[in-house]
Short mmCIF file of C-alpha atoms and ligand atoms in Angstrom, two decimals:
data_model
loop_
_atom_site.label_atom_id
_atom_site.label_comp_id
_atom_site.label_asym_id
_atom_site.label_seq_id
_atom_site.Cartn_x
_atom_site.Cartn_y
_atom_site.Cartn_z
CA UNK A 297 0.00 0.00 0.00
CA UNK A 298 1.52 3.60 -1.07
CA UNK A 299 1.14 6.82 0.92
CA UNK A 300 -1.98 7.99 2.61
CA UNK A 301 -2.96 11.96 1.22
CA UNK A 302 -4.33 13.99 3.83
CA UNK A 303 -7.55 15.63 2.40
CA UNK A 304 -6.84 19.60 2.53
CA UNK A 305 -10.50 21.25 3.79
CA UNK A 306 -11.94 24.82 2.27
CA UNK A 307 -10.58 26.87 2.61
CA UNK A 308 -7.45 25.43 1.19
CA UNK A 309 -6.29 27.83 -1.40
CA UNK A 310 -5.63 24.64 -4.29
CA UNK A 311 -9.09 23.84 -4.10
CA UNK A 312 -9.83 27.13 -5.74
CA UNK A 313 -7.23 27.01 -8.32
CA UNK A 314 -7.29 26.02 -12.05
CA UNK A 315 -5.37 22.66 -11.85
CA UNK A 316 -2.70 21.95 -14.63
CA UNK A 317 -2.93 19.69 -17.31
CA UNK A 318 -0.62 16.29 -16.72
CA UNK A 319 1.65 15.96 -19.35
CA UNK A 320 4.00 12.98 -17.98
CA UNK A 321 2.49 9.39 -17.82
CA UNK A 322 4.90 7.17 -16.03
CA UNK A 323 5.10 4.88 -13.01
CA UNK A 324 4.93 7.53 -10.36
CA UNK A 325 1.41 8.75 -11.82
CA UNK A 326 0.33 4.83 -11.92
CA UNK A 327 1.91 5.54 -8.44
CA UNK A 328 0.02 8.49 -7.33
CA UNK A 329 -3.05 7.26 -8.56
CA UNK A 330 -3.31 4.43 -6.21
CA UNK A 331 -2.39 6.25 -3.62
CA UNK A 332 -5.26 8.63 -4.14
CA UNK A 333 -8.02 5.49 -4.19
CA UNK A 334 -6.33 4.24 -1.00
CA UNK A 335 -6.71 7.67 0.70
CA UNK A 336 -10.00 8.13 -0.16
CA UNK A 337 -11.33 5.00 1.09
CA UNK A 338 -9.53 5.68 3.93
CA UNK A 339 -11.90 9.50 3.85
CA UNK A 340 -14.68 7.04 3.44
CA UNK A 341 -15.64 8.95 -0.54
CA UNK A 342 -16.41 7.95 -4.10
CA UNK A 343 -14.44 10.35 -5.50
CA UNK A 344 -11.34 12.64 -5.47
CA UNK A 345 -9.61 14.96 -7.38
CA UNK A 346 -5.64 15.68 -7.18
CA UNK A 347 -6.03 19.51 -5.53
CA UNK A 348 -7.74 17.48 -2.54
CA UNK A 349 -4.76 16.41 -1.46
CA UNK A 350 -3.09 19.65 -2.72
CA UNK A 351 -1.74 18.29 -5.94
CA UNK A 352 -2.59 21.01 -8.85
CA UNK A 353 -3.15 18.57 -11.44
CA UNK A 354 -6.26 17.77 -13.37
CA UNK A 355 -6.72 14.37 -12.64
CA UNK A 356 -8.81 12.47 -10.18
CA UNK A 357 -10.18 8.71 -9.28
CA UNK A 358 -13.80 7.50 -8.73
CA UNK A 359 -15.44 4.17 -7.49
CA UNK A 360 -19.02 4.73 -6.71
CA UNK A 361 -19.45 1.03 -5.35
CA UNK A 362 -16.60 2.07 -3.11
CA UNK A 363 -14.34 -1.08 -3.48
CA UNK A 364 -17.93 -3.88 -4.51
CA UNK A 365 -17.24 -3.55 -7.87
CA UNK A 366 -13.30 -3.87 -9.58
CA UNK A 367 -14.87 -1.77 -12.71
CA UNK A 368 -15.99 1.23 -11.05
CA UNK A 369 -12.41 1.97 -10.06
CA UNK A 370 -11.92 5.03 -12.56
CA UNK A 371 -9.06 7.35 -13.02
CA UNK A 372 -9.38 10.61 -15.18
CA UNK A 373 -6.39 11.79 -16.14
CA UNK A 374 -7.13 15.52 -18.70
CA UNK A 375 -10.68 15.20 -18.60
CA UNK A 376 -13.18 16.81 -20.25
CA UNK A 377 -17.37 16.47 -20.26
CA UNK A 378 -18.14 16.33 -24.51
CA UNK A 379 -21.81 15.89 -23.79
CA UNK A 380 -24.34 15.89 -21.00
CA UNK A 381 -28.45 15.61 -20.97
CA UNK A 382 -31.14 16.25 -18.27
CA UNK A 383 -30.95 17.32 -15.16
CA UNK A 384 -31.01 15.61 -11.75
CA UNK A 385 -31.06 17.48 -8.16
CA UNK A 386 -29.59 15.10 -5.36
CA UNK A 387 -27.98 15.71 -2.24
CA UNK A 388 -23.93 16.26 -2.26
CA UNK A 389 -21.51 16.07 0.10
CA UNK A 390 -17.30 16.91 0.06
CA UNK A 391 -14.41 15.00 1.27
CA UNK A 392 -12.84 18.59 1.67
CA UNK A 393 -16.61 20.20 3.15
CA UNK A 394 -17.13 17.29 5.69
CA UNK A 395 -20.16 17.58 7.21
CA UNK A 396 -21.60 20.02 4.48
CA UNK A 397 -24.75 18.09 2.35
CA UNK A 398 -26.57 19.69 -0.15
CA UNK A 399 -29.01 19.72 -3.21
CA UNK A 400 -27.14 20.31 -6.35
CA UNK A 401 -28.30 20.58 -9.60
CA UNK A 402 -26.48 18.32 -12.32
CA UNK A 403 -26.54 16.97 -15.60
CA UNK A 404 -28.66 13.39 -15.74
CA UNK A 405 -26.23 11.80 -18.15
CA UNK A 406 -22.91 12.31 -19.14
CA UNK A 407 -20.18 11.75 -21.90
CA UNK A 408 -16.63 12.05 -20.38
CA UNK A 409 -13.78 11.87 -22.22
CA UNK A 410 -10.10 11.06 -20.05
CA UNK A 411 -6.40 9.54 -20.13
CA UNK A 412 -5.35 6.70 -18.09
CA UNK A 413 -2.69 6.33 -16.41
CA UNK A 414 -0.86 5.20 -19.68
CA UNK A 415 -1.88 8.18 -21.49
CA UNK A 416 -4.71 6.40 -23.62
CA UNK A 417 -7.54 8.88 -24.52
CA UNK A 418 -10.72 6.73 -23.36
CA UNK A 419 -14.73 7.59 -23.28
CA UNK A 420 -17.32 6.86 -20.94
CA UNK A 421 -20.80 7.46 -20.44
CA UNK A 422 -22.55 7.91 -16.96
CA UNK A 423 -26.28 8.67 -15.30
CA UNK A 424 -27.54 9.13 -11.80
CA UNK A 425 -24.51 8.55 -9.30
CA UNK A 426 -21.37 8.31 -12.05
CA UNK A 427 -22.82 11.34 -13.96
CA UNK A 428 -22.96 13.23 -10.38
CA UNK A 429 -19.52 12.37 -9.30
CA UNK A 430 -17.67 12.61 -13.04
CA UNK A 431 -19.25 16.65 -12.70
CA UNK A 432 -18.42 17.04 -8.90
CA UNK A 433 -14.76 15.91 -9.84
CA UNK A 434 -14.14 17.98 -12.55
CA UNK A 435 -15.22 21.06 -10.64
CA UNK A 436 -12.23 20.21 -8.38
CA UNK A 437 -10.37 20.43 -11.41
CA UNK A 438 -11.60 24.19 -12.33
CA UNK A 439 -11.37 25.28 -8.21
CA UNK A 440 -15.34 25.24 -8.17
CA UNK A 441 -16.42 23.42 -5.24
CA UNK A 442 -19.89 21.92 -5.37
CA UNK A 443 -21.20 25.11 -2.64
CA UNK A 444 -20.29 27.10 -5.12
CA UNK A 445 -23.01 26.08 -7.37
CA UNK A 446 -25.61 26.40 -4.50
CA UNK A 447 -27.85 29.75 -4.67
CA UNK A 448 -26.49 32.95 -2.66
CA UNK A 449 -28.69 32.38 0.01
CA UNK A 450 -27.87 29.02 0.98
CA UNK A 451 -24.26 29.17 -0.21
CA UNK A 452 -24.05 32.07 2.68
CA UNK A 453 -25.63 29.99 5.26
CA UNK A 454 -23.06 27.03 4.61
CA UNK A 455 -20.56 29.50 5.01
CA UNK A 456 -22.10 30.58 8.71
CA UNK A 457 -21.88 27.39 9.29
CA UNK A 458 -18.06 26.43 8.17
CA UNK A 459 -16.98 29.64 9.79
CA UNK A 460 -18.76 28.45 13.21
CA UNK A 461 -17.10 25.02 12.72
CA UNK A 462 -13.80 26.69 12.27
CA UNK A 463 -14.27 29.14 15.34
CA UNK A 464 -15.19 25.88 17.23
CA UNK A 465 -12.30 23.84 16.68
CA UNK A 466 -14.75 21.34 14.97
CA UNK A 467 -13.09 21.56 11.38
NI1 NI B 781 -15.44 17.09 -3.66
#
């Protein structure tokens, strides 16, 4: 088992930074990315993106079956959404907002296309949960966290709240 990534927490400057593309595919990436599926079972998520652990690079890992199923283990290396449908509102939470769940709005069905870890350009289509996450994950990627997407209103009340948290000790 490789390293264990701490998760870095809003206010984190990374998380709000445009991540860089990677440009080198070689056995410390293959590295890096199972390190970053070990650390976030270990944060208990289905998905993570490189600035989590403060790593400005636009890549990031998903299993939503969280370990069940071998073929949900996905890396996106460079991705990019090349089409999306519908809409679906579902509750969302944040390995770097813990505590924080709410309603976002998302596409219903999305067309990604990625690298692996080799470099190979790959395509994949998602709904409901995988649609959700692929989004959530490449928001990461852009420094747009998933409160940011909230209305004004509530995305002020989750701040309250973080900033309470923070004054507490509890974050
Ligand atoms: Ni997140």
């Amino acid at each position: 088992m490789g390293k264990i990534h701490e998760v870095v927490k809003w206010p984190e400057p990374v998380l709000a930074q445009k991540a860089a593309p990677v440009t080198v595919f070689d056995s410390k990436l293959k590295q890096l990315a199972e390190e970053m599926f070990e650390s976030m079972y270990v944060a208990q998520g289905i998905g993570l993106a490189a600035p989590q652990i403060a790593l400005s690079q636009r890549m990031f890992v998903i299993d939503v079956s969280f370990k069940k199923n071998p073929d949900d283990r996905l890396v996106f290396i460079n991705p990019e959404i090349i089409a999306r449908k519908g809409k679906q509102v579902e509750e969302e939470g944040c390995l770097s907002l813990p505590e924080i769940r709410e309603k976002v709005e998302r596409a219903a069905w999305v067309k990604a296309r990625a690298q692996d870890v080799h470099g190979n350009w790959f395509e994949i289509e998602g709904d409901e949960l995988l649609a959700r996450a692929i989004q959530h994950e490449l928001d990461h990627l852009d420094g747009v966290l998933f409160i940011d997407r909230l209305s004004r209103l509530k995305r002020d009340l989750v701040m309250r709240r973080i900033r309470k948290m923070i004054k507490n000790g509890e974050w």
